[in-house]
N, CA and C atoms as an extended XYZ file, in Angstrom:
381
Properties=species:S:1:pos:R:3:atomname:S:1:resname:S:1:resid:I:1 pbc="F F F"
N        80.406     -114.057      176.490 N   UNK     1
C        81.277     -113.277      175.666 CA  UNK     1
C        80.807     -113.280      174.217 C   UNK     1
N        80.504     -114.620      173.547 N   UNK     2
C        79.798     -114.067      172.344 CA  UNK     2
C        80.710     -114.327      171.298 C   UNK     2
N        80.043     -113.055      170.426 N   UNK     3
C        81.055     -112.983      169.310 CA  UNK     3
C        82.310     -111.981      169.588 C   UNK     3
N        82.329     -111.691      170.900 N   UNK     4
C        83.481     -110.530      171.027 CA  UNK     4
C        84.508     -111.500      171.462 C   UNK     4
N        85.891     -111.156      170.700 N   UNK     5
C        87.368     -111.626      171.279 CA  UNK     5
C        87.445     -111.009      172.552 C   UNK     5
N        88.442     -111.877      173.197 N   UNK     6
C        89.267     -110.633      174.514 CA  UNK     6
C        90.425     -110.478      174.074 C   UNK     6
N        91.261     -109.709      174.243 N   UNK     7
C        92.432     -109.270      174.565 CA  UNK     7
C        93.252     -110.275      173.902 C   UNK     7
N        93.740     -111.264      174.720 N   UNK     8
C        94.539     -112.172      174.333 CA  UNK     8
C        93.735     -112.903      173.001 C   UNK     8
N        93.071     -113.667      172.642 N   UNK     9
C        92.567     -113.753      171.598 CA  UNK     9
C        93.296     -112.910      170.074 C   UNK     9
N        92.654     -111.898      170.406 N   UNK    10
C        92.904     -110.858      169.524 CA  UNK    10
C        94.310     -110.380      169.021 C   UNK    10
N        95.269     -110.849      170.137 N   UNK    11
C        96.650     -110.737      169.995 CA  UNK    11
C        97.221     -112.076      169.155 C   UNK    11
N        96.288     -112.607      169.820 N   UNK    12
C        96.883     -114.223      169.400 CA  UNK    12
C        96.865     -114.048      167.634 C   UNK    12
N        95.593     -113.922      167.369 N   UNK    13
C        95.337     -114.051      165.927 CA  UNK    13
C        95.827     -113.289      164.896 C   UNK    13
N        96.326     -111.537      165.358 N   UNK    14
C        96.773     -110.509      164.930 CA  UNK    14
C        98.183     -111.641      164.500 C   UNK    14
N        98.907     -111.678      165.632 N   UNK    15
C       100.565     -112.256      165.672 CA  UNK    15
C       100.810     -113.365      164.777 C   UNK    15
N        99.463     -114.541      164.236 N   UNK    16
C        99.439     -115.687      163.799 CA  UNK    16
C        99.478     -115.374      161.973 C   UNK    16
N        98.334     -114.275      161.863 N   UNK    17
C        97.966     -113.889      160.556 CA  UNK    17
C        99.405     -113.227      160.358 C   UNK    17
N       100.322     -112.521      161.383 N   UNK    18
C       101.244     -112.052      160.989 CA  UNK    18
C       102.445     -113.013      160.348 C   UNK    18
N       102.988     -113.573      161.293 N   UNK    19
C       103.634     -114.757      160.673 CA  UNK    19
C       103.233     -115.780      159.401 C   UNK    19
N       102.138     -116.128      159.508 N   UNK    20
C       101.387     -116.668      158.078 CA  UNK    20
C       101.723     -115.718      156.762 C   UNK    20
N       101.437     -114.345      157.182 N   UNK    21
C       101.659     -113.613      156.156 CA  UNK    21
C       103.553     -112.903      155.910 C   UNK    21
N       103.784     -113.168      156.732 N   UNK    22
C       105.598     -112.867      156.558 CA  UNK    22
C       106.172     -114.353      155.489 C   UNK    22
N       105.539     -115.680      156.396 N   UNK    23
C       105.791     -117.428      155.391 CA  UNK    23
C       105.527     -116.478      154.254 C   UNK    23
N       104.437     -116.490      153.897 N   UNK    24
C       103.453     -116.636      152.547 CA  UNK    24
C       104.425     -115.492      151.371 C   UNK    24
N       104.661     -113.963      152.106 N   UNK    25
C       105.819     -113.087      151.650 CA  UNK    25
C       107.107     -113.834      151.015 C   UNK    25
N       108.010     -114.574      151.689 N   UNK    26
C       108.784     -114.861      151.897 CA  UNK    26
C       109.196     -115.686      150.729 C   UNK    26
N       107.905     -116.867      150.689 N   UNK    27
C       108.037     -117.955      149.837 CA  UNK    27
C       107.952     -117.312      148.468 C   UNK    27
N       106.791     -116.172      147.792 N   UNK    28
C       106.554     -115.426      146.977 CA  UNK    28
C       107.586     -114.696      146.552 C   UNK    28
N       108.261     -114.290      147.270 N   UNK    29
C       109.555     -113.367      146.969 CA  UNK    29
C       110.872     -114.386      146.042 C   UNK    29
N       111.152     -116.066      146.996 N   UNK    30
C       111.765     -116.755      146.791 CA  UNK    30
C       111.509     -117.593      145.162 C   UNK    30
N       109.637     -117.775      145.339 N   UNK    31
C       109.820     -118.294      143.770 CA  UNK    31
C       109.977     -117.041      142.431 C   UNK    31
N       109.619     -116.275      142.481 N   UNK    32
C       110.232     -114.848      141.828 CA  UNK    32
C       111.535     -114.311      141.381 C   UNK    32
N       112.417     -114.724      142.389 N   UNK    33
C       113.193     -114.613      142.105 CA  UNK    33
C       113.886     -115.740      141.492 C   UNK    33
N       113.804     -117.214      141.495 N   UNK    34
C       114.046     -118.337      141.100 CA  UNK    34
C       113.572     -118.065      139.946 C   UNK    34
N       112.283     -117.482      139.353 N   UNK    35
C       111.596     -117.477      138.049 CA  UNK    35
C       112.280     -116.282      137.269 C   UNK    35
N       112.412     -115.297      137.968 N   UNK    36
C       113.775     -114.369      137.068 CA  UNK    36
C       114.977     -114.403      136.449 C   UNK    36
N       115.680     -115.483      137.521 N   UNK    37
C       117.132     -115.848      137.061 CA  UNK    37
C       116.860     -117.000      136.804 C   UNK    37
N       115.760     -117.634      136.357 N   UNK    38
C       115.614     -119.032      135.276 CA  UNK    38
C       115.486     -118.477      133.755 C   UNK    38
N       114.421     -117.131      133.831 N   UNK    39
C       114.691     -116.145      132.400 CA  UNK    39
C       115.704     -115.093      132.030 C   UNK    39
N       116.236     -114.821      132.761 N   UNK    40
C       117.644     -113.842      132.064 CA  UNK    40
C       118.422     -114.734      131.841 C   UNK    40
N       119.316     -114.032      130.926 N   UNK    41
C       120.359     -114.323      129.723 CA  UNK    41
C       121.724     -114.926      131.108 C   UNK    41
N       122.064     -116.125      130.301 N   UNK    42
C       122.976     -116.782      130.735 CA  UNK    42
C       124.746     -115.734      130.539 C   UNK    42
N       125.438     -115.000      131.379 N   UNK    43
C       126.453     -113.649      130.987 CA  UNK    43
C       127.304     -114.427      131.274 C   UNK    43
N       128.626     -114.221      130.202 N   UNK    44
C       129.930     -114.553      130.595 CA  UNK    44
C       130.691     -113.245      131.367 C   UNK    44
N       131.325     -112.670      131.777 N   UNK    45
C       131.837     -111.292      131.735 CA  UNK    45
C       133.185     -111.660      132.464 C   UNK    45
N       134.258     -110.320      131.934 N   UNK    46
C       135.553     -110.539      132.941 CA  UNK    46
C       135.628     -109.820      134.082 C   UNK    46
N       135.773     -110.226      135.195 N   UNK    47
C       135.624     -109.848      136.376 CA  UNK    47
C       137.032     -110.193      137.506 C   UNK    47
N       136.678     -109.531      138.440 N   UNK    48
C       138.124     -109.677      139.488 CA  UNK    48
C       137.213     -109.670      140.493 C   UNK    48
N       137.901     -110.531      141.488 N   UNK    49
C       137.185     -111.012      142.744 CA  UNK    49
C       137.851     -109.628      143.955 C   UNK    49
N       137.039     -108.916      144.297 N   UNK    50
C       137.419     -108.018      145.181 CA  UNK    50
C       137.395     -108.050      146.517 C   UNK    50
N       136.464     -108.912      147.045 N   UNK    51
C       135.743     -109.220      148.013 CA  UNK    51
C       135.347     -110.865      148.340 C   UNK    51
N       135.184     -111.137      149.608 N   UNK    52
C       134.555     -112.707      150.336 CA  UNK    52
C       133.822     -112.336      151.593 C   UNK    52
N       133.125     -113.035      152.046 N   UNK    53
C       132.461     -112.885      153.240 CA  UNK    53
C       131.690     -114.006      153.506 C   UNK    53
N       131.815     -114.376      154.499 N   UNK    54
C       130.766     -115.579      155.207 CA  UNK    54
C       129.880     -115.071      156.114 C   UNK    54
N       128.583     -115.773      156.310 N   UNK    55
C       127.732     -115.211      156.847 CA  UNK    55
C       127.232     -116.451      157.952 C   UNK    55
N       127.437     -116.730      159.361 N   UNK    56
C       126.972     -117.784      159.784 CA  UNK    56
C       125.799     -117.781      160.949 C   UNK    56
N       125.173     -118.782      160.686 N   UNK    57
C       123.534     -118.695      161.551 CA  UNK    57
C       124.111     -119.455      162.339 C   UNK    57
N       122.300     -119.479      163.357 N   UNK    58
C       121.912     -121.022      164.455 CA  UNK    58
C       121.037     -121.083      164.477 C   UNK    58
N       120.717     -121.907      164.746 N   UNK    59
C       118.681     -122.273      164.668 CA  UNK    59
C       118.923     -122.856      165.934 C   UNK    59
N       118.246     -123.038      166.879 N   UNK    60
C       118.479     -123.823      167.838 CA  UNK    60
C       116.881     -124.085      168.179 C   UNK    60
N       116.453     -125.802      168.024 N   UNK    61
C       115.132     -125.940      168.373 CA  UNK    61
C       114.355     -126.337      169.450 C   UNK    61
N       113.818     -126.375      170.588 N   UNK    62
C       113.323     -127.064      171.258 CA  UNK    62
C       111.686     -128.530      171.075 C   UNK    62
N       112.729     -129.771      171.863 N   UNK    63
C       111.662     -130.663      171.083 CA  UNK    63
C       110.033     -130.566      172.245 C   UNK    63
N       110.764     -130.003      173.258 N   UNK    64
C       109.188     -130.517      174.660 CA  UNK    64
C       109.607     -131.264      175.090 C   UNK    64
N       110.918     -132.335      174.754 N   UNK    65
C       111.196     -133.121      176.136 CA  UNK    65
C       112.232     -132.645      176.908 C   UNK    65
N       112.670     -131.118      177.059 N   UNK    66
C       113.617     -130.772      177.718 CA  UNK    66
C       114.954     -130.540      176.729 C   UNK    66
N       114.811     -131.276      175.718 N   UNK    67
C       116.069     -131.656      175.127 CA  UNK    67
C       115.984     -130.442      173.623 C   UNK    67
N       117.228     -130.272      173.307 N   UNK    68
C       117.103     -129.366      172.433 CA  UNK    68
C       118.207     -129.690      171.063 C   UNK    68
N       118.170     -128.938      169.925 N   UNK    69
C       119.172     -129.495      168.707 CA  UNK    69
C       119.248     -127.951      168.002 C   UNK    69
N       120.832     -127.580      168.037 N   UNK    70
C       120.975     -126.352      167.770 CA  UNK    70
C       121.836     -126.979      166.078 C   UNK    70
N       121.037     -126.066      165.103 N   UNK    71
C       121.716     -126.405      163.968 CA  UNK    71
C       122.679     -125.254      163.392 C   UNK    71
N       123.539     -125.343      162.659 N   UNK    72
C       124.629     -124.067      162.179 CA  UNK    72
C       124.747     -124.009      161.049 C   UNK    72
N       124.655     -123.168      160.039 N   UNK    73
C       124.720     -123.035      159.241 CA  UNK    73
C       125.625     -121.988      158.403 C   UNK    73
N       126.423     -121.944      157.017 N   UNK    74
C       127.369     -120.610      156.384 CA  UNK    74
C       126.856     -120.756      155.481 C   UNK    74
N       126.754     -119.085      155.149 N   UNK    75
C       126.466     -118.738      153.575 CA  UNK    75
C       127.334     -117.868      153.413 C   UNK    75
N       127.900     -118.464      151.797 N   UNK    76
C       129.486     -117.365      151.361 CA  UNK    76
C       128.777     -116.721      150.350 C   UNK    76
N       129.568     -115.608      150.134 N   UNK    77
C       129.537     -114.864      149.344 CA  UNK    77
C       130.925     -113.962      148.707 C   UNK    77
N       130.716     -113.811      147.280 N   UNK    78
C       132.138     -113.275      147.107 CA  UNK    78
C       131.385     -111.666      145.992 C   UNK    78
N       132.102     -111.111      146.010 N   UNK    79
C       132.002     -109.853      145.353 CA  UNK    79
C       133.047     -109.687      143.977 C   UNK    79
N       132.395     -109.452      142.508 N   UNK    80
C       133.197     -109.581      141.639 CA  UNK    80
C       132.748     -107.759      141.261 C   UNK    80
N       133.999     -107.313      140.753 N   UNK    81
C       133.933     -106.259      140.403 CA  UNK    81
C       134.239     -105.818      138.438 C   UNK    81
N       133.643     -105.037      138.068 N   UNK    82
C       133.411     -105.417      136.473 CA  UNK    82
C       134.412     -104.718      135.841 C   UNK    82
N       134.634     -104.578      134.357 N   UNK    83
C       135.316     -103.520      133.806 CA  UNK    83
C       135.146     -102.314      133.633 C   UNK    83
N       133.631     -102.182      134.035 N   UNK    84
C       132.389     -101.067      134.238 CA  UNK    84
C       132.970     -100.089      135.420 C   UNK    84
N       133.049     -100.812      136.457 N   UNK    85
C       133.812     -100.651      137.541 CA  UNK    85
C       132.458     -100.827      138.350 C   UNK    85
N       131.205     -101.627      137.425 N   UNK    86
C       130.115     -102.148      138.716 CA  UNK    86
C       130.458     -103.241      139.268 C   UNK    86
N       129.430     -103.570      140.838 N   UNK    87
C       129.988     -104.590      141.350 CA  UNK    87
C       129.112     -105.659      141.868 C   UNK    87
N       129.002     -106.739      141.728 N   UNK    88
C       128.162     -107.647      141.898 CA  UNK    88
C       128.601     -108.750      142.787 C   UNK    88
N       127.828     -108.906      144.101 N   UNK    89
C       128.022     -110.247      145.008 CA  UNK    89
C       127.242     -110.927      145.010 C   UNK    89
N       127.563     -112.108      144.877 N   UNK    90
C       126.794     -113.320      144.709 CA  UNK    90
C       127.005     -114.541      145.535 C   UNK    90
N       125.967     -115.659      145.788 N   UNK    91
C       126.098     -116.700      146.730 CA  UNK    91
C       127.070     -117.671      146.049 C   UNK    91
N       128.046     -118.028      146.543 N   UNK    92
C       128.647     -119.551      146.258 CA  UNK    92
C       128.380     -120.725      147.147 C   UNK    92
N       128.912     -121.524      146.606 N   UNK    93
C       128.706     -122.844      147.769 CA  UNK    93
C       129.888     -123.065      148.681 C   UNK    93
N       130.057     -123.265      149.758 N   UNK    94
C       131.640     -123.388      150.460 CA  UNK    94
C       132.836     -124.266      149.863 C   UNK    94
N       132.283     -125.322      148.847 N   UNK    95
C       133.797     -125.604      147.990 CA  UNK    95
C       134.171     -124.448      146.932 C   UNK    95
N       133.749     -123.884      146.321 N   UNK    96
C       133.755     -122.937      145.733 CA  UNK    96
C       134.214     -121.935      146.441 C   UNK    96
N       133.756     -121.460      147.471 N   UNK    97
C       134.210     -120.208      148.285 CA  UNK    97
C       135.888     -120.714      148.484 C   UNK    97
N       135.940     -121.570      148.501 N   UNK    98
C       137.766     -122.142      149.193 CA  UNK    98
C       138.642     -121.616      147.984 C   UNK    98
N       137.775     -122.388      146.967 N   UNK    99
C       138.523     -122.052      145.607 CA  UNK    99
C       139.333     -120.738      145.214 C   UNK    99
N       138.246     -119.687      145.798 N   UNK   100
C       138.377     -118.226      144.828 CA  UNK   100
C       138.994     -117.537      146.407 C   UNK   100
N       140.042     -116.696      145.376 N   UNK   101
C       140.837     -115.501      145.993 CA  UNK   101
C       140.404     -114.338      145.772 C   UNK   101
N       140.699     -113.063      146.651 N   UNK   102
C       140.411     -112.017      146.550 CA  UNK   102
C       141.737     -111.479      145.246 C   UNK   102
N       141.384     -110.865      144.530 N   UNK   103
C       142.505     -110.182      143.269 CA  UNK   103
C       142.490     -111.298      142.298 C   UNK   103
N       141.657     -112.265      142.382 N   UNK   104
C       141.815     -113.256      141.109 CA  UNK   104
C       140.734     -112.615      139.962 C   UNK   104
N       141.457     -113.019      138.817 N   UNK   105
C       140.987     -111.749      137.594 CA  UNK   105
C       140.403     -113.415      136.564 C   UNK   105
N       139.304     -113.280      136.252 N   UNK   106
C       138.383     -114.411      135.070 CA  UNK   106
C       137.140     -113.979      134.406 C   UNK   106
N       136.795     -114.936      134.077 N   UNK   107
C       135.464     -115.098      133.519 CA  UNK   107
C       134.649     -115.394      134.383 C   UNK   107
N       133.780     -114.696      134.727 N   UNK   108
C       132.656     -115.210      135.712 CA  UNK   108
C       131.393     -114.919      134.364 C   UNK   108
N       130.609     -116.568      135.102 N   UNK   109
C       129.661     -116.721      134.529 CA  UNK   109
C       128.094     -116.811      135.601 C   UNK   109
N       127.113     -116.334      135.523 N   UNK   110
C       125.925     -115.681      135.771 CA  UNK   110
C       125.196     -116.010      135.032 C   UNK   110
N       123.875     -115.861      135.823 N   UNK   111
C       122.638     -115.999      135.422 CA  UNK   111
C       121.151     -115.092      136.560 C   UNK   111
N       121.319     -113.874      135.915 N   UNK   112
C       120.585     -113.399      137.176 CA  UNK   112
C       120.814     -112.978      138.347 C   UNK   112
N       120.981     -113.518      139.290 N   UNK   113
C       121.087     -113.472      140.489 CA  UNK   113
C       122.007     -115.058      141.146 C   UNK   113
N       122.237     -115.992      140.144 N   UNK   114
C       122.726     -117.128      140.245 CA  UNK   114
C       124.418     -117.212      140.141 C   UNK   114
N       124.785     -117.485      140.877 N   UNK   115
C       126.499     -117.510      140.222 CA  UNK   115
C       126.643     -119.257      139.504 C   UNK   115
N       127.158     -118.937      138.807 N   UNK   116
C       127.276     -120.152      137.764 CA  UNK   116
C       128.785     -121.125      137.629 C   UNK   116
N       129.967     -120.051      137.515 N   UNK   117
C       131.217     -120.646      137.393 CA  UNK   117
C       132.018     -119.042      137.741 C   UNK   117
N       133.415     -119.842      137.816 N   UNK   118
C       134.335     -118.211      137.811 CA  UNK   118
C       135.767     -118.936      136.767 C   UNK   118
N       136.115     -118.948      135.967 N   UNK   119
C       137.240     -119.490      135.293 CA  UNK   119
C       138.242     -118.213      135.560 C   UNK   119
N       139.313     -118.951      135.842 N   UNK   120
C       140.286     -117.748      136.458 CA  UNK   120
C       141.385     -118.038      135.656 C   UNK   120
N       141.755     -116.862      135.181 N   UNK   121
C       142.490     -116.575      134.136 CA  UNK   121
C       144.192     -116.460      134.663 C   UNK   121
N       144.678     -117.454      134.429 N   UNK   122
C       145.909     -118.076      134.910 CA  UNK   122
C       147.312     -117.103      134.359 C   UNK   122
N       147.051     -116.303      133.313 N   UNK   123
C       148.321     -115.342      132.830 CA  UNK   123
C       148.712     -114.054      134.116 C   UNK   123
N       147.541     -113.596      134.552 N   UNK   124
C       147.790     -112.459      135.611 CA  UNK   124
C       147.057     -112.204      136.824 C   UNK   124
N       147.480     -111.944      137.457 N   UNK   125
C       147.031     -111.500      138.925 CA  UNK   125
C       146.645     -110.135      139.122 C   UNK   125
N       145.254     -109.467      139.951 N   UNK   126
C       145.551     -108.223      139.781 CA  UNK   126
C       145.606     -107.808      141.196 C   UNK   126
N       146.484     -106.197      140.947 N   UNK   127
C       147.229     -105.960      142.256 CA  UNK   127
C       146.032     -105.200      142.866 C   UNK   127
């Protein structure tokens, strides 16, 4: 055979370089964006929480001895809407997600793409 691949070969390596190159994407995308919202301006703004949503995975792995370990995971997210009337959702952490109500009216603080704090403004509620 030589220097010629067969078939499988050729699939193999296509599918490998593929995945290598989806990691390699992935990670690039992730420090980029970490390096963006480390340089934009730290925003206070008043905002109302319009929106929540959880998002939940599974990974489930196999070790080769038959035996397997399925992991679970949530990612929250809440949606603040501006005086602009733009609207921005962002990741929280699940104590945080417990915290915040939908119609709660504050200060949300940002950084980028980062949610930072939400101080909720205790005089009014909005309908």
């Amino acid at each position: 055979m030589g220097f010629f691949f067969g078939g499988f070969e050729i699939i193999f390596f296509l599918m490998f370089f593929l995945v290598f190159g989806m990691i390699i994407f992935s990670i690039i995308r992730s420090v980029s964006q970490w390096n963006k919202n480390n340089n934009s301006p730290r925003l206070t703004v008043d905002a109302v929480i319009v929106s929540k949503r959880s998002h939940n995975t599974r990974h489930h792995h196999h070790t080769g001895t038959g035996m397997g370990h399925t992991h679970y995971s949530t990612s929250y997210y809440v949606t603040f809407q501006f005086q602009s009337g733009d609207r921005m959702e962002l990741g929280v952490d699940g104590s945080e997600f417990g915290l915040l109500a939908e119609g709660d009216r504050g200060k949300l603080t940002f950084q980028g793409t980062r949610y930072l704090s939400f101080e909720r403004d205790h005089s009014e509620r909005a309908i």
